GROMACS .gro file of C-alpha atoms in nm:
model
  210
    1UNK     CA    1   0.000   0.000   0.000
    2UNK     CA    2   0.101   0.367  -0.009
    3UNK     CA    3   0.357   0.500   0.236
    4UNK     CA    4   0.185   0.728   0.486
    5UNK     CA    5   0.394   0.998   0.651
    6UNK     CA    6   0.365   1.001   1.029
    7UNK     CA    7   0.505   0.839   1.338
    8UNK     CA    8   0.750   0.553   1.284
    9UNK     CA    9   0.615   0.202   1.327
   10UNK     CA   10   0.665   0.004   1.648
   11UNK     CA   11   0.925  -0.203   1.463
   12UNK     CA   12   1.121   0.110   1.366
   13UNK     CA   13   1.098   0.240   1.724
   14UNK     CA   14   1.246  -0.089   1.844
   15UNK     CA   15   1.529  -0.052   1.594
   16UNK     CA   16   1.594   0.296   1.733
   17UNK     CA   17   1.635   0.158   2.083
   18UNK     CA   18   1.868  -0.118   1.963
   19UNK     CA   19   2.086   0.100   1.738
   20UNK     CA   20   2.163   0.380   1.985
   21UNK     CA   21   2.067   0.221   2.315
   22UNK     CA   22   2.398   0.039   2.342
   23UNK     CA   23   2.577   0.377   2.335
   24UNK     CA   24   2.342   0.588   2.542
   25UNK     CA   25   2.122   0.359   2.747
   26UNK     CA   26   1.772   0.493   2.801
   27UNK     CA   27   1.752   0.824   2.615
   28UNK     CA   28   1.527   1.114   2.520
   29UNK     CA   29   1.527   1.363   2.233
   30UNK     CA   30   1.625   1.724   2.311
   31UNK     CA   31   1.593   1.870   1.962
   32UNK     CA   32   1.528   1.743   1.611
   33UNK     CA   33   1.502   1.859   1.255
   34UNK     CA   34   1.675   1.828   0.917
   35UNK     CA   35   2.038   1.883   0.823
   36UNK     CA   36   2.263   1.802   0.529
   37UNK     CA   37   2.525   1.533   0.601
   38UNK     CA   38   2.848   1.533   0.398
   39UNK     CA   39   2.969   1.211   0.240
   40UNK     CA   40   3.266   1.103   0.455
   41UNK     CA   41   3.445   0.949   0.155
   42UNK     CA   42   3.426   1.266  -0.057
   43UNK     CA   43   3.716   1.509  -0.089
   44UNK     CA   44   3.701   1.841   0.100
   45UNK     CA   45   3.799   2.088  -0.171
   46UNK     CA   46   3.585   2.398  -0.238
   47UNK     CA   47   3.434   2.243  -0.551
   48UNK     CA   48   3.355   1.919  -0.365
   49UNK     CA   49   3.180   2.104  -0.082
   50UNK     CA   50   2.979   2.306  -0.335
   51UNK     CA   51   2.859   1.989  -0.511
   52UNK     CA   52   2.522   1.893  -0.361
   53UNK     CA   53   2.572   1.535  -0.484
   54UNK     CA   54   2.821   1.498  -0.197
   55UNK     CA   55   2.558   1.587   0.064
   56UNK     CA   56   2.266   1.383   0.196
   57UNK     CA   57   1.954   1.539   0.348
   58UNK     CA   58   1.874   1.361   0.673
   59UNK     CA   59   1.662   1.383   0.987
   60UNK     CA   60   1.887   1.458   1.287
   61UNK     CA   61   1.828   1.464   1.661
   62UNK     CA   62   2.019   1.574   1.966
   63UNK     CA   63   1.954   1.307   2.229
   64UNK     CA   64   2.067   1.251   2.588
   65UNK     CA   65   2.086   0.916   2.764
   66UNK     CA   66   2.237   0.757   3.070
   67UNK     CA   67   2.576   0.725   2.902
   68UNK     CA   68   2.593   1.070   2.744
   69UNK     CA   69   2.468   1.306   2.477
   70UNK     CA   70   2.484   1.249   2.102
   71UNK     CA   71   2.389   1.381   1.761
   72UNK     CA   72   2.209   1.103   1.574
   73UNK     CA   73   2.051   1.074   1.229
   74UNK     CA   74   1.811   0.841   1.055
   75UNK     CA   75   1.992   0.634   0.796
   76UNK     CA   76   1.825   0.578   0.461
   77UNK     CA   77   1.986   0.234   0.437
   78UNK     CA   78   1.785   0.072   0.716
   79UNK     CA   79   1.569   0.343   0.870
   80UNK     CA   80   1.755   0.322   1.201
   81UNK     CA   81   1.892   0.608   1.406
   82UNK     CA   82   2.270   0.603   1.386
   83UNK     CA   83   2.531   0.786   1.592
   84UNK     CA   84   2.680   1.080   1.400
   85UNK     CA   85   2.872   1.231   1.693
   86UNK     CA   86   2.906   1.164   2.065
   87UNK     CA   87   2.902   1.505   2.232
   88UNK     CA   88   2.979   1.398   2.588
   89UNK     CA   89   2.959   1.095   2.815
   90UNK     CA   90   3.158   0.810   2.959
   91UNK     CA   91   3.273   0.693   2.614
   92UNK     CA   92   3.401   1.038   2.508
   93UNK     CA   93   3.739   1.191   2.585
   94UNK     CA   94   3.667   1.519   2.404
   95UNK     CA   95   3.436   1.679   2.151
   96UNK     CA   96   3.480   2.003   1.957
   97UNK     CA   97   3.265   2.186   1.703
   98UNK     CA   98   3.432   2.362   1.412
   99UNK     CA   99   3.237   2.618   1.217
  100UNK     CA  100   3.327   2.615   0.849
  101UNK     CA  101   3.298   2.892   0.594
  102UNK     CA  102   2.973   2.951   0.413
  103UNK     CA  103   2.937   2.720   0.112
  104UNK     CA  104   2.771   2.844  -0.205
  105UNK     CA  105   2.603   2.549  -0.375
  106UNK     CA  106   2.702   2.517  -0.740
  107UNK     CA  107   2.444   2.597  -1.005
  108UNK     CA  108   2.242   2.297  -1.122
  109UNK     CA  109   2.041   2.240  -1.435
  110UNK     CA  110   1.668   2.172  -1.403
  111UNK     CA  111   1.710   1.794  -1.418
  112UNK     CA  112   1.962   1.782  -1.131
  113UNK     CA  113   1.755   2.023  -0.926
  114UNK     CA  114   1.440   1.815  -0.971
  115UNK     CA  115   1.628   1.498  -0.876
  116UNK     CA  116   1.762   1.660  -0.558
  117UNK     CA  117   1.415   1.779  -0.465
  118UNK     CA  118   1.265   1.436  -0.533
  119UNK     CA  119   1.529   1.270  -0.314
  120UNK     CA  120   1.438   1.507  -0.029
  121UNK     CA  121   1.065   1.442  -0.064
  122UNK     CA  122   1.113   1.066  -0.089
  123UNK     CA  123   1.323   1.061   0.227
  124UNK     CA  124   1.068   1.265   0.423
  125UNK     CA  125   0.779   1.041   0.313
  126UNK     CA  126   0.970   0.726   0.410
  127UNK     CA  127   1.130   0.847   0.734
  128UNK     CA  128   0.932   1.156   0.837
  129UNK     CA  129   0.999   1.304   1.180
  130UNK     CA  130   0.800   1.192   1.482
  131UNK     CA  131   0.694   1.554   1.523
  132UNK     CA  132   0.441   1.723   1.300
  133UNK     CA  133   0.696   1.976   1.180
  134UNK     CA  134   0.743   1.945   0.806
  135UNK     CA  135   1.070   1.997   0.625
  136UNK     CA  136   1.113   2.290   0.388
  137UNK     CA  137   1.186   2.067   0.088
  138UNK     CA  138   1.385   2.339  -0.084
  139UNK     CA  139   1.707   2.278  -0.271
  140UNK     CA  140   1.961   2.499  -0.091
  141UNK     CA  141   2.150   2.787  -0.248
  142UNK     CA  142   2.395   2.807   0.043
  143UNK     CA  143   2.502   2.573   0.324
  144UNK     CA  144   2.632   2.662   0.671
  145UNK     CA  145   2.853   2.369   0.782
  146UNK     CA  146   2.955   2.260   1.130
  147UNK     CA  147   3.206   1.980   1.186
  148UNK     CA  148   3.189   1.764   1.496
  149UNK     CA  149   3.525   1.614   1.595
  150UNK     CA  150   3.520   1.373   1.888
  151UNK     CA  151   3.762   1.132   2.051
  152UNK     CA  152   3.624   0.809   2.191
  153UNK     CA  153   3.731   0.630   2.509
  154UNK     CA  154   4.019   0.446   2.338
  155UNK     CA  155   4.157   0.751   2.156
  156UNK     CA  156   4.001   0.711   1.811
  157UNK     CA  157   3.927   1.048   1.649
  158UNK     CA  158   3.602   1.062   1.452
  159UNK     CA  159   3.449   1.341   1.243
  160UNK     CA  160   3.120   1.429   1.082
  161UNK     CA  161   3.036   1.736   0.873
  162UNK     CA  162   2.677   1.858   0.870
  163UNK     CA  163   2.519   2.177   0.738
  164UNK     CA  164   2.206   2.384   0.783
  165UNK     CA  165   2.046   2.579   0.501
  166UNK     CA  166   2.052   2.913   0.683
  167UNK     CA  167   2.257   3.089   0.949
  168UNK     CA  168   1.983   3.102   1.213
  169UNK     CA  169   1.911   2.730   1.186
  170UNK     CA  170   2.281   2.649   1.215
  171UNK     CA  171   2.300   2.859   1.533
  172UNK     CA  172   1.998   2.679   1.675
  173UNK     CA  173   2.160   2.340   1.621
  174UNK     CA  174   2.485   2.460   1.770
  175UNK     CA  175   2.302   2.584   2.078
  176UNK     CA  176   2.128   2.249   2.120
  177UNK     CA  177   2.456   2.061   2.077
  178UNK     CA  178   2.660   2.274   2.315
  179UNK     CA  179   2.400   2.311   2.591
  180UNK     CA  180   2.510   2.149   2.918
  181UNK     CA  181   2.264   1.954   3.139
  182UNK     CA  182   2.238   2.257   3.367
  183UNK     CA  183   2.125   2.462   3.065
  184UNK     CA  184   1.889   2.199   2.930
  185UNK     CA  185   1.583   2.412   3.000
  186UNK     CA  186   1.719   2.710   2.810
  187UNK     CA  187   1.820   2.485   2.522
  188UNK     CA  188   1.483   2.313   2.489
  189UNK     CA  189   1.328   2.307   2.142
  190UNK     CA  190   1.031   2.508   2.272
  191UNK     CA  191   1.254   2.798   2.384
  192UNK     CA  192   1.443   2.779   2.056
  193UNK     CA  193   1.129   2.786   1.845
  194UNK     CA  194   1.004   3.091   2.034
  195UNK     CA  195   1.299   3.283   1.894
  196UNK     CA  196   1.559   3.285   2.172
  197UNK     CA  197   1.886   3.384   2.004
  198UNK     CA  198   2.106   3.074   1.975
  199UNK     CA  199   2.424   3.272   1.902
  200UNK     CA  200   2.601   3.507   2.138
  201UNK     CA  201   2.726   3.844   2.009
  202UNK     CA  202   3.078   3.699   2.017
  203UNK     CA  203   2.988   3.411   1.785
  204UNK     CA  204   3.165   3.419   1.448
  205UNK     CA  205   2.963   3.521   1.146
  206UNK     CA  206   2.856   3.300   0.857
  207UNK     CA  207   3.183   3.345   0.672
  208UNK     CA  208   3.404   3.233   0.960
  209UNK     CA  209   3.641   2.951   0.869
  210UNK     CA  210   3.750   2.648   1.066
   0.00000   0.00000   0.00000
């Protein structure tokens, strides 16, 4: 039958618990939405970053559990939530966020643009957020990247590059990621959606490099 957008099935919810539960234990979502995830096997030159074919549009969440806090995303391969970055916790030695320079997405012909838009819509229909908030479904003109670099308990350094489609959204995600447990109330999605500024006056602007 047709795929109906809405809450994930009980089977998918069970997969969620299995895929991230071993890292976090019992956990809850602090913030969620959509980001672009960079292909880890792609080169990092200016032309590569500007090529939207190297980015994947995914549902992301900031979650906290008994073992720590993490940025997770829903994989298109199996529908499960996967760890993108461990922010803090007993399995993390350190975690840093690097703000990259604004990326101007290269011009695309109509065929490529329609394919990118169709990929976004297909993903949302198949793996739509548990919330009722819809995605914008707009092919971006610019991307505002943040790189998460974290070291696990045995010293392995891991990286993930994600990007928001506008400066304000990037700041909101950064606020959610960097909020400490003591600031959890101020970093709640409800405060963020009411327009609390996620960036301090000292925060670098959209053209700041890493």
